[in-house]
CSV table of N, CA, C and O in Angstrom, one decimal:
chain,number,residue,atom,x,y,z
A,1,MET,N,10.2,4.5,3.4
A,1,MET,CA,10.7,3.5,3.9
A,1,MET,C,9.5,1.8,3.4
A,1,MET,O,8.3,2.7,3.9
A,2,GLU,N,9.9,1.1,3.0
A,2,GLU,CA,8.9,0.0,2.7
A,2,GLU,C,9.3,-1.4,3.6
A,2,GLU,O,10.7,-1.8,3.8
A,3,LEU,N,8.1,-1.7,4.2
A,3,LEU,CA,7.7,-2.3,5.1
A,3,LEU,C,7.5,-4.1,4.1
A,3,LEU,O,6.4,-3.6,3.9
A,4,THR,N,8.3,-5.3,4.3
A,4,THR,CA,7.8,-5.5,3.0
A,4,THR,C,7.3,-7.0,3.0
A,4,THR,O,6.9,-8.3,2.9
A,5,GLU,N,7.5,-7.5,5.2
A,5,GLU,CA,7.5,-8.2,5.4
A,5,GLU,C,6.1,-7.7,6.9
A,5,GLU,O,6.5,-6.6,7.9
A,6,ALA,N,5.6,-8.2,8.0
A,6,ALA,CA,5.0,-8.4,9.0
A,6,ALA,C,5.7,-7.8,9.9
A,6,ALA,O,6.7,-8.8,9.8
A,7,VAL,N,5.7,-6.7,10.6
A,7,VAL,CA,6.0,-6.3,11.9
A,7,VAL,C,5.5,-6.2,13.0
A,7,VAL,O,4.8,-6.0,12.5
A,8,PRO,N,6.1,-6.6,14.2
A,8,PRO,CA,5.4,-6.6,15.1
A,8,PRO,C,5.0,-4.4,15.4
A,8,PRO,O,5.7,-3.9,15.2
A,9,LEU,N,4.0,-4.5,15.7
A,9,LEU,CA,3.2,-3.3,15.9
A,9,LEU,C,4.7,-2.3,17.1
A,9,LEU,O,4.6,-0.5,16.6
A,10,ASP,N,5.1,-2.8,18.1
A,10,ASP,CA,5.3,-1.2,18.4
A,10,ASP,C,7.1,-1.4,17.6
A,10,ASP,O,7.3,-0.4,17.8
A,11,LYS,N,7.6,-2.2,17.1
A,11,LYS,CA,8.4,-1.9,15.8
A,11,LYS,C,8.1,-1.0,14.9
A,11,LYS,O,8.8,0.7,14.5
A,12,VAL,N,6.7,-1.4,14.4
A,12,VAL,CA,5.9,-0.4,13.4
A,12,VAL,C,5.9,1.2,14.0
A,12,VAL,O,6.2,2.5,13.3
A,13,LYS,N,5.2,1.0,15.4
A,13,LYS,CA,5.6,2.6,16.2
A,13,LYS,C,6.4,3.8,16.0
A,13,LYS,O,6.6,4.3,16.0
A,14,GLU,N,7.4,2.2,16.6
A,14,GLU,CA,9.2,3.3,16.7
A,14,GLU,C,9.3,3.7,15.5
A,14,GLU,O,10.0,4.4,15.5
A,15,LEU,N,9.0,3.0,14.0
A,15,LEU,CA,9.8,3.2,12.8
A,15,LEU,C,9.0,4.4,12.6
A,15,LEU,O,9.6,5.3,12.1
A,16,SER,N,7.6,4.5,12.7
A,16,SER,CA,6.9,5.6,12.1
A,16,SER,C,6.9,6.8,12.9
A,16,SER,O,6.8,7.7,12.3
A,17,SER,N,7.3,6.8,14.5
A,17,SER,CA,7.7,7.8,15.1
A,17,SER,C,9.1,8.7,14.9
A,17,SER,O,9.2,9.5,13.7
A,18,LEU,N,9.8,7.6,14.5
A,18,LEU,CA,11.7,8.2,13.8
A,18,LEU,C,11.3,9.2,12.6
A,18,LEU,O,12.6,9.9,12.2
A,19,LEU,N,10.4,7.8,11.5
A,19,LEU,CA,10.7,8.7,9.7
A,19,LEU,C,9.9,9.7,9.9
A,19,LEU,O,10.8,10.7,9.0
A,20,HIS,N,8.9,9.8,10.7
A,20,HIS,CA,8.1,11.0,10.1
A,20,HIS,C,8.4,12.7,11.0
A,20,HIS,O,8.6,13.5,10.3
A,21,GLN,N,9.5,12.0,12.0
A,21,GLN,CA,10.2,13.2,12.0
A,21,GLN,C,11.4,13.8,11.6
A,21,GLN,O,11.2,15.0,11.4
A,22,ASN,N,11.5,13.1,10.7
A,22,ASN,CA,12.8,13.7,9.1
A,22,ASN,C,12.0,13.8,7.5
A,22,ASN,O,12.3,12.7,7.0
A,23,SER,N,10.2,13.4,7.8
A,23,SER,CA,10.0,13.9,6.4
A,23,SER,C,9.8,12.8,5.9
A,23,SER,O,9.6,12.4,4.3
A,24,ILE,N,10.4,11.1,6.8
A,24,ILE,CA,10.0,10.3,5.3
A,24,ILE,C,9.0,9.3,6.1
A,24,ILE,O,8.3,9.3,7.0
A,25,SER,N,8.3,8.3,4.8
A,25,SER,CA,6.5,7.7,4.5
A,25,SER,C,7.3,6.6,4.8
A,25,SER,O,8.6,5.7,4.7
A,26,LEU,N,6.4,5.7,5.3
A,26,LEU,CA,6.6,4.6,5.9
A,26,LEU,C,5.2,3.7,4.8
A,26,LEU,O,4.2,4.3,5.3
A,27,VAL,N,5.4,2.3,4.1
A,27,VAL,CA,5.0,2.0,3.4
A,27,VAL,C,5.4,0.6,3.8
A,27,VAL,O,5.9,0.2,3.9
A,28,ILE,N,3.6,0.2,3.5
A,28,ILE,CA,3.6,-1.3,3.9
A,28,ILE,C,3.4,-2.2,2.4
A,28,ILE,O,2.5,-2.0,1.5
A,29,ASP,N,4.7,-3.3,2.2
A,29,ASP,CA,4.4,-3.6,0.4
A,29,ASP,C,3.8,-5.1,0.2
A,29,ASP,O,3.4,-5.1,1.3
A,30,ASP,N,3.3,-5.0,-0.6
A,30,ASP,CA,3.1,-6.4,-0.8
A,30,ASP,C,1.7,-6.4,-0.1
A,30,ASP,O,1.4,-7.8,0.4
A,31,VAL,N,0.7,-6.4,-0.1
A,31,VAL,CA,-0.5,-5.9,1.1
A,31,VAL,C,-1.3,-7.1,0.4
A,31,VAL,O,-1.6,-6.8,-1.0
A,32,GLY,N,-1.8,-8.3,1.1
A,32,GLY,CA,-3.0,-9.3,1.0
A,32,GLY,C,-2.4,-10.3,0.1
A,32,GLY,O,-2.7,-11.3,0.1
A,33,THR,N,-0.7,-10.5,0.0
A,33,THR,CA,0.1,-11.5,-0.2
A,33,THR,C,1.1,-11.7,0.9
A,33,THR,O,1.6,-11.0,2.1
A,34,GLY,N,1.5,-12.9,0.8
A,34,GLY,CA,3.2,-13.3,2.2
A,34,GLY,C,1.8,-13.5,3.5
A,34,GLY,O,0.6,-13.4,3.5
A,35,SER,N,3.0,-12.7,4.1
A,35,SER,CA,2.7,-12.2,5.6
A,35,SER,C,1.8,-11.2,5.8
A,35,SER,O,1.7,-10.6,6.6
A,36,ASN,N,2.1,-10.4,4.8
A,36,ASN,CA,1.1,-8.8,4.7
A,36,ASN,C,-0.1,-9.1,4.6
A,36,ASN,O,-1.2,-9.1,4.1
A,37,THR,N,-1.8,-10.6,5.1
A,37,THR,CA,-2.4,-10.4,5.0
A,37,THR,C,-2.6,-8.6,5.2
A,37,THR,O,-2.4,-8.3,6.8
A,38,TYR,N,-4.3,-9.0,5.4
A,38,TYR,CA,-5.2,-7.3,6.4
A,38,TYR,C,-5.3,-7.9,8.3
A,38,TYR,O,-5.3,-7.1,8.9
A,39,GLU,N,-5.1,-9.2,8.5
A,39,GLU,CA,-5.5,-9.2,9.4
A,39,GLU,C,-4.2,-9.1,10.5
A,39,GLU,O,-3.9,-9.0,12.1
A,40,ASN,N,-3.1,-9.5,9.0
A,40,ASN,CA,-1.4,-9.5,10.5
A,40,ASN,C,-1.0,-7.6,10.5
A,40,ASN,O,-0.3,-7.3,10.8
A,41,ILE,N,-1.7,-6.7,9.1
A,41,ILE,CA,-1.5,-5.2,9.3
A,41,ILE,C,-2.0,-4.7,9.8
A,41,ILE,O,-1.9,-3.5,9.9
A,42,LYS,N,-3.0,-4.8,10.2
A,42,LYS,CA,-4.2,-4.0,10.2
A,42,LYS,C,-3.7,-3.2,11.4
A,42,LYS,O,-3.9,-1.9,11.5
A,43,PRO,N,-3.6,-3.7,12.8
A,43,PRO,CA,-2.9,-2.8,14.0
A,43,PRO,C,-1.7,-1.8,13.1
A,43,PRO,O,-2.0,-0.4,13.9
A,44,ALA,N,-0.9,-1.8,12.4
A,44,ALA,CA,-0.4,-1.4,11.8
A,44,ALA,C,-0.7,0.4,11.1
A,44,ALA,O,-0.1,1.1,10.6
A,45,LEU,N,-1.9,-0.1,10.3
A,45,LEU,CA,-2.0,0.7,9.3
A,45,LEU,C,-2.2,2.2,9.6
A,45,LEU,O,-2.2,3.3,9.0
A,46,PRO,N,-2.9,2.8,11.0
A,46,PRO,CA,-2.4,3.9,11.7
A,46,PRO,C,-1.8,4.5,12.0
A,46,PRO,O,-1.3,6.1,11.6
A,47,TYR,N,-0.4,3.5,11.4
A,47,TYR,CA,1.0,4.8,11.6
A,47,TYR,C,1.9,4.0,10.7
A,47,TYR,O,2.7,5.2,10.6
A,48,VAL,N,1.0,3.9,8.8
A,48,VAL,CA,1.9,4.3,7.9
A,48,VAL,C,1.5,5.6,6.9
A,48,VAL,O,0.1,5.8,6.9
A,49,ASP,N,2.2,5.9,5.5
A,49,ASP,CA,1.7,6.3,5.3
A,49,ASP,C,0.5,6.4,3.6
A,49,ASP,O,0.1,6.6,3.0
A,50,ARG,N,1.5,5.0,3.9
A,50,ARG,CA,1.0,4.1,2.1
A,50,ARG,C,1.0,2.6,2.6
A,50,ARG,O,1.6,2.4,3.0
A,51,ILE,N,0.1,2.0,0.8
A,51,ILE,CA,0.1,1.2,0.7
A,51,ILE,C,0.2,0.1,-0.5
A,51,ILE,O,-0.4,1.1,-1.2
A,52,LYS,N,1.4,-1.1,-0.6
A,52,LYS,CA,1.7,-0.8,-2.0
A,52,LYS,C,0.6,-1.9,-2.7
A,52,LYS,O,1.3,-3.5,-1.8
A,53,PHE,N,0.0,-1.9,-3.4
A,53,PHE,CA,-0.4,-3.2,-4.2
A,53,PHE,C,0.6,-4.3,-5.3
A,53,PHE,O,0.5,-3.2,-6.3
A,54,ALA,N,0.3,-5.7,-5.2
A,54,ALA,CA,1.7,-6.2,-6.0
A,54,ALA,C,1.0,-7.0,-6.9
A,54,ALA,O,0.7,-8.2,-6.4
A,55,MET,N,0.5,-6.9,-7.9
A,55,MET,CA,-0.1,-7.2,-9.4
A,55,MET,C,0.6,-8.6,-9.6
A,55,MET,O,0.0,-9.3,-10.2
A,56,GLN,N,1.8,-8.3,-9.8
A,56,GLN,CA,2.7,-9.5,-10.1
A,56,GLN,C,2.7,-10.9,-9.4
A,56,GLN,O,3.2,-11.8,-9.6
A,57,ASN,N,2.5,-10.5,-7.9
A,57,ASN,CA,2.6,-11.3,-7.1
A,57,ASN,C,1.0,-11.9,-7.3
A,57,ASN,O,1.0,-13.8,-7.4
A,58,PHE,N,-0.1,-11.7,-7.9
A,58,PHE,CA,-1.3,-12.7,-8.2
A,58,PHE,C,-1.0,-13.8,-9.1
A,58,PHE,O,-1.1,-14.8,-9.0
A,59,ARG,N,-0.2,-13.0,-9.8
A,59,ARG,CA,0.6,-13.0,-11.7
A,59,ARG,C,0.7,-14.7,-11.7
A,59,ARG,O,0.8,-15.4,-11.9
A,60,MET,N,1.7,-14.2,-10.4
A,60,MET,CA,3.0,-15.2,-10.1
A,60,MET,C,2.5,-16.5,-10.0
A,60,MET,O,2.7,-17.5,-10.0
A,61,SER,N,1.5,-16.7,-9.1
A,61,SER,CA,0.6,-17.3,-8.1
A,61,SER,C,-0.3,-18.1,-8.9
A,61,SER,O,-0.9,-19.1,-8.5
A,62,GLY,N,-0.9,-16.7,-9.7
A,62,GLY,CA,-1.9,-18.2,-11.4
A,62,GLY,C,-3.0,-17.8,-10.8
A,62,GLY,O,-3.9,-18.2,-11.1
A,63,HIS,N,-2.9,-16.1,-10.6
A,63,HIS,CA,-4.5,-16.3,-9.6
A,63,HIS,C,-4.8,-14.5,-10.1
A,63,HIS,O,-5.7,-13.8,-9.5
A,64,SER,N,-4.5,-13.9,-11.1
A,64,SER,CA,-4.2,-12.6,-11.9
A,64,SER,C,-6.0,-12.1,-12.3
A,64,SER,O,-6.3,-11.2,-11.6
A,65,GLU,N,-7.2,-13.4,-12.1
A,65,GLU,CA,-8.6,-13.2,-12.3
A,65,GLU,C,-8.7,-12.7,-10.2
A,65,GLU,O,-9.9,-12.1,-10.7
A,66,LEU,N,-7.8,-12.8,-9.2
A,66,LEU,CA,-8.0,-11.8,-8.1
A,66,LEU,C,-8.0,-10.4,-7.9
A,66,LEU,O,-8.4,-10.2,-7.0
A,67,ILE,N,-7.4,-10.1,-8.8
A,67,ILE,CA,-7.1,-9.3,-8.5
A,67,ILE,C,-8.0,-7.6,-8.5
A,67,ILE,O,-7.8,-7.7,-7.4
A,68,PRO,N,-8.8,-7.4,-9.1
A,68,PRO,CA,-9.6,-6.7,-9.2
A,68,PRO,C,-10.5,-6.4,-7.9
A,68,PRO,O,-10.3,-6.1,-6.7
A,69,LYS,N,-10.4,-7.5,-7.1
A,69,LYS,CA,-11.5,-8.0,-5.7
A,69,LYS,C,-10.4,-8.0,-5.1
A,69,LYS,O,-10.6,-7.0,-3.6
A,70,TYR,N,-9.3,-8.0,-4.5
A,70,TYR,CA,-8.1,-7.9,-3.7
A,70,TYR,C,-7.6,-6.4,-4.1
A,70,TYR,O,-7.8,-5.4,-2.8
A,71,LEU,N,-8.2,-6.0,-5.1
A,71,LEU,CA,-7.4,-4.6,-5.2
A,71,LEU,C,-8.8,-3.8,-4.2
A,71,LEU,O,-8.4,-2.3,-4.3
A,72,ASP,N,-9.8,-3.8,-4.8
A,72,ASP,CA,-11.2,-3.4,-4.4
A,72,ASP,C,-11.1,-3.3,-3.1
A,72,ASP,O,-10.6,-2.5,-2.3
A,73,PHE,N,-10.4,-4.7,-2.3
A,73,PHE,CA,-10.8,-4.6,-0.3
A,73,PHE,C,-9.4,-3.5,-0.5
A,73,PHE,O,-9.6,-2.3,0.8
A,74,TRP,N,-8.3,-4.0,-1.3
A,74,TRP,CA,-7.1,-2.5,-0.6
A,74,TRP,C,-7.2,-0.8,-0.5
A,74,TRP,O,-7.0,-0.3,-0.1
A,75,VAL,N,-8.5,-0.5,-1.7
A,75,VAL,CA,-8.7,0.7,-2.3
A,75,VAL,C,-9.2,1.3,-1.1
A,75,VAL,O,-9.5,2.4,-0.8
A,76,ASN,N,-10.2,0.1,-0.7
A,76,ASN,CA,-10.8,0.5,1.0
A,76,ASN,C,-10.6,0.9,1.7
A,76,ASN,O,-10.4,1.8,2.7
A,77,GLN,N,-9.9,0.0,2.1
A,77,GLN,CA,-8.6,0.4,3.4
A,77,GLN,C,-8.1,1.9,3.9
A,77,GLN,O,-8.2,2.0,4.1
A,78,ALA,N,-7.6,1.9,2.0
A,78,ALA,CA,-7.1,2.6,2.6
A,78,ALA,C,-7.7,4.0,2.3
A,78,ALA,O,-6.8,4.8,3.0
A,79,GLU,N,-8.2,3.9,1.6
A,79,GLU,CA,-9.5,5.3,1.9
A,79,GLU,C,-10.3,5.7,3.6
A,79,GLU,O,-9.7,5.8,3.7
A,80,LYS,N,-10.4,4.0,4.0
A,80,LYS,CA,-10.6,4.5,5.8
A,80,LYS,C,-9.6,4.6,6.5
A,80,LYS,O,-10.4,5.6,7.4
A,81,TYR,N,-8.5,4.6,6.0
A,81,TYR,CA,-6.8,5.3,7.0
A,81,TYR,C,-6.8,6.2,6.5
A,81,TYR,O,-5.5,6.9,6.8
A,82,CYS,N,-7.0,7.2,5.4
A,82,CYS,CA,-6.5,8.4,5.2
A,82,CYS,C,-5.0,7.4,4.2
A,82,CYS,O,-3.9,8.1,4.9
A,83,LEU,N,-4.7,6.7,3.6
A,83,LEU,CA,-3.8,5.9,3.0
A,83,LEU,C,-3.9,7.1,1.8
A,83,LEU,O,-4.2,6.3,1.3
A,84,ASP,N,-2.2,7.3,1.6
A,84,ASP,CA,-2.0,7.1,-0.5
A,84,ASP,C,-2.1,5.0,-0.4
A,84,ASP,O,-1.8,4.4,0.2
A,85,MET,N,-2.3,4.9,-1.8
A,85,MET,CA,-2.8,3.7,-2.6
A,85,MET,C,-1.6,3.3,-3.1
A,85,MET,O,-1.3,5.2,-4.7
A,86,VAL,N,-0.2,2.3,-3.5
A,86,VAL,CA,0.4,2.3,-4.7
A,86,VAL,C,0.3,0.8,-5.2
A,86,VAL,O,-0.7,0.0,-4.1
A,87,ILE,N,0.3,0.4,-6.9
A,87,ILE,CA,0.0,-0.4,-7.6
A,87,ILE,C,1.1,-0.7,-8.0
A,87,ILE,O,1.7,0.1,-8.6
A,88,GLU,N,1.0,-1.7,-7.9
A,88,GLU,CA,2.6,-2.4,-8.5
A,88,GLU,C,2.6,-3.2,-9.5
A,88,GLU,O,1.8,-4.6,-9.7
A,89,GLY,N,3.3,-4.0,-10.8
A,89,GLY,CA,3.4,-4.2,-11.9
A,89,GLY,C,2.2,-4.1,-12.7
A,89,GLY,O,1.8,-4.7,-13.7
A,90,VAL,N,2.5,-2.4,-12.9
A,90,VAL,CA,1.5,-2.3,-14.0
A,90,VAL,C,2.2,-2.8,-15.8
A,90,VAL,O,4.0,-2.0,-15.3
A,91,GLU,N,2.0,-3.5,-16.0
A,91,GLU,CA,2.5,-3.3,-17.2
A,91,GLU,C,2.0,-3.2,-18.6
A,91,GLU,O,2.4,-3.3,-19.6
A,92,ASP,N,0.7,-3.0,-18.6
A,92,ASP,CA,0.7,-2.5,-19.7
A,92,ASP,C,-0.5,-1.9,-20.1
A,92,ASP,O,-1.5,-1.6,-18.5
A,93,TYR,N,-1.7,-1.1,-21.3
A,93,TYR,CA,-2.7,0.1,-21.0
A,93,TYR,C,-3.4,-0.8,-19.5
A,93,TYR,O,-4.5,0.1,-19.4
A,94,LYS,N,-3.7,-1.9,-20.3
A,94,LYS,CA,-5.1,-2.1,-19.3
A,94,LYS,C,-5.6,-2.3,-17.6
A,94,LYS,O,-5.9,-2.1,-16.8
A,95,ASP,N,-3.4,-1.9,-17.0
A,95,ASP,CA,-3.4,-2.9,-16.2
A,95,ASP,C,-3.9,-0.4,-15.5
A,95,ASP,O,-3.9,-0.5,-14.5
A,96,GLN,N,-3.3,0.4,-16.6
A,96,GLN,CA,-3.1,1.5,-16.6
A,96,GLN,C,-4.7,2.1,-16.3
A,96,GLN,O,-5.5,2.9,-15.8
A,97,VAL,N,-5.9,1.3,-16.9
A,97,VAL,CA,-6.9,1.7,-16.6
A,97,VAL,C,-7.4,0.9,-15.8
A,97,VAL,O,-8.3,1.5,-14.8
A,98,LEU,N,-7.1,0.2,-14.8
A,98,LEU,CA,-7.8,-0.6,-13.8
A,98,LEU,C,-7.2,0.4,-12.8
A,98,LEU,O,-8.2,0.5,-11.8
A,99,ALA,N,-6.2,0.7,-12.9
A,99,ALA,CA,-5.8,1.6,-11.2
A,99,ALA,C,-5.6,3.2,-11.7
A,99,ALA,O,-6.6,3.7,-10.6
A,100,LYS,N,-6.8,3.0,-12.8
A,100,LYS,CA,-7.7,4.7,-12.8
A,100,LYS,C,-8.7,4.7,-12.5
A,100,LYS,O,-9.6,5.1,-11.7
A,101,LYS,N,-9.4,3.5,-12.8
A,101,LYS,CA,-10.9,2.9,-12.3
A,101,LYS,C,-10.7,2.8,-11.0
A,101,LYS,O,-11.5,3.6,-10.1
A,102,TYR,N,-9.5,3.0,-9.8
A,102,TYR,CA,-10.2,2.4,-8.8
A,102,TYR,C,-9.1,4.1,-7.8
A,102,TYR,O,-8.7,3.9,-6.8
A,103,GLY,N,-8.8,5.2,-9.1
A,103,GLY,CA,-8.4,5.9,-8.7
A,103,GLY,C,-6.9,6.5,-7.7
A,103,GLY,O,-6.8,7.2,-7.2
A,104,ILE,N,-6.2,6.0,-9.0
A,104,ILE,CA,-4.4,5.5,-8.3
A,104,ILE,C,-4.4,5.7,-8.6
A,104,ILE,O,-3.3,5.0,-9.9
A,105,ASP,N,-3.1,6.8,-8.4
A,105,ASP,CA,-2.5,8.0,-9.1
A,105,ASP,C,-1.0,7.2,-9.0
A,105,ASP,O,0.4,7.6,-10.1
A,106,ILE,N,0.2,6.9,-8.2
A,106,ILE,CA,0.7,6.1,-7.6
A,106,ILE,C,1.1,4.8,-8.4
A,106,ILE,O,0.8,4.3,-7.6
A,107,GLN,N,1.7,4.3,-9.5
A,107,GLN,CA,2.1,2.8,-10.3
A,107,GLN,C,2.7,2.7,-10.5
A,107,GLN,O,4.0,3.9,-11.4
A,108,GLN,N,3.5,1.9,-10.4
A,108,GLN,CA,4.8,0.9,-10.8
A,108,GLN,C,4.8,0.1,-12.1
A,108,GLN,O,3.8,-0.5,-11.5
A,109,GLY,N,5.8,-0.7,-12.7
A,109,GLY,CA,5.7,-1.5,-13.4
A,109,GLY,C,6.7,-1.0,-14.4
A,109,GLY,O,7.1,-0.1,-15.2
A,110,TYR,N,6.7,-2.7,-15.3
A,110,TYR,CA,7.6,-2.1,-16.4
A,110,TYR,C,7.3,-1.4,-17.5
A,110,TYR,O,8.1,-1.0,-18.4
A,111,LEU,N,5.8,-1.0,-17.6
A,111,LEU,CA,5.6,-0.2,-18.2
A,111,LEU,C,5.8,1.8,-18.4
A,111,LEU,O,6.6,2.0,-19.7
A,112,TYR,N,6.6,1.4,-17.1
A,112,TYR,CA,7.0,2.7,-16.7
A,112,TYR,C,8.4,3.0,-17.3
A,112,TYR,O,9.5,3.5,-17.2
A,113,GLY,N,9.0,1.3,-17.0
A,113,GLY,CA,10.5,1.4,-17.2
A,113,GLY,C,11.2,0.1,-16.3
A,113,GLY,O,10.4,-0.3,-14.8
A,114,LYS,N,12.2,-0.3,-16.9
A,114,LYS,CA,12.9,-1.7,-15.9
A,114,LYS,C,13.4,-1.6,-15.1
A,114,LYS,O,14.3,-0.7,-14.8
A,115,PRO,N,13.0,-2.7,-13.5
A,115,PRO,CA,14.6,-2.4,-12.2
A,115,PRO,C,15.5,-2.0,-13.4
A,115,PRO,O,16.6,-2.5,-14.5
A,116,ALA,N,16.7,-1.0,-12.8
A,116,ALA,CA,17.7,-0.7,-12.9
A,116,ALA,C,19.3,-0.4,-11.8
A,116,ALA,O,18.6,-0.2,-10.8
A,117,MET,N,20.0,-1.1,-12.1
A,117,MET,CA,21.4,-0.9,-10.9
A,117,MET,C,21.4,1.1,-10.8
A,117,MET,O,21.5,1.7,-12.3
A,118,VAL,N,21.6,1.7,-9.8
A,118,VAL,CA,21.4,3.0,-9.7
A,118,VAL,C,22.9,3.3,-9.2
A,118,VAL,O,23.5,2.2,-8.3
């Protein structure tokens, strides 16, 4: 289950407990953008399983040059909290190389397939 906006800590704890009882992972989406700043989500990090970094958010805002800096920061947080790191917005080989440089195995993006109605 993905949290797409910052959620109060008591709700994160409640969700984490419920989901983990049912072997479901809890993911914070779009770390580093919108309301999912480090300051807002730091208290929740011990209760989640993964964090997801969205390169496309930086590209759409015209700040793609900041991707390596922010990615480095979030990879370090994932390591610190023993979380899986997910990268989304992988569109070409260059993005794959960047993900590999940071040891990110879980990748999403148009390179692998466009979103489809199921």
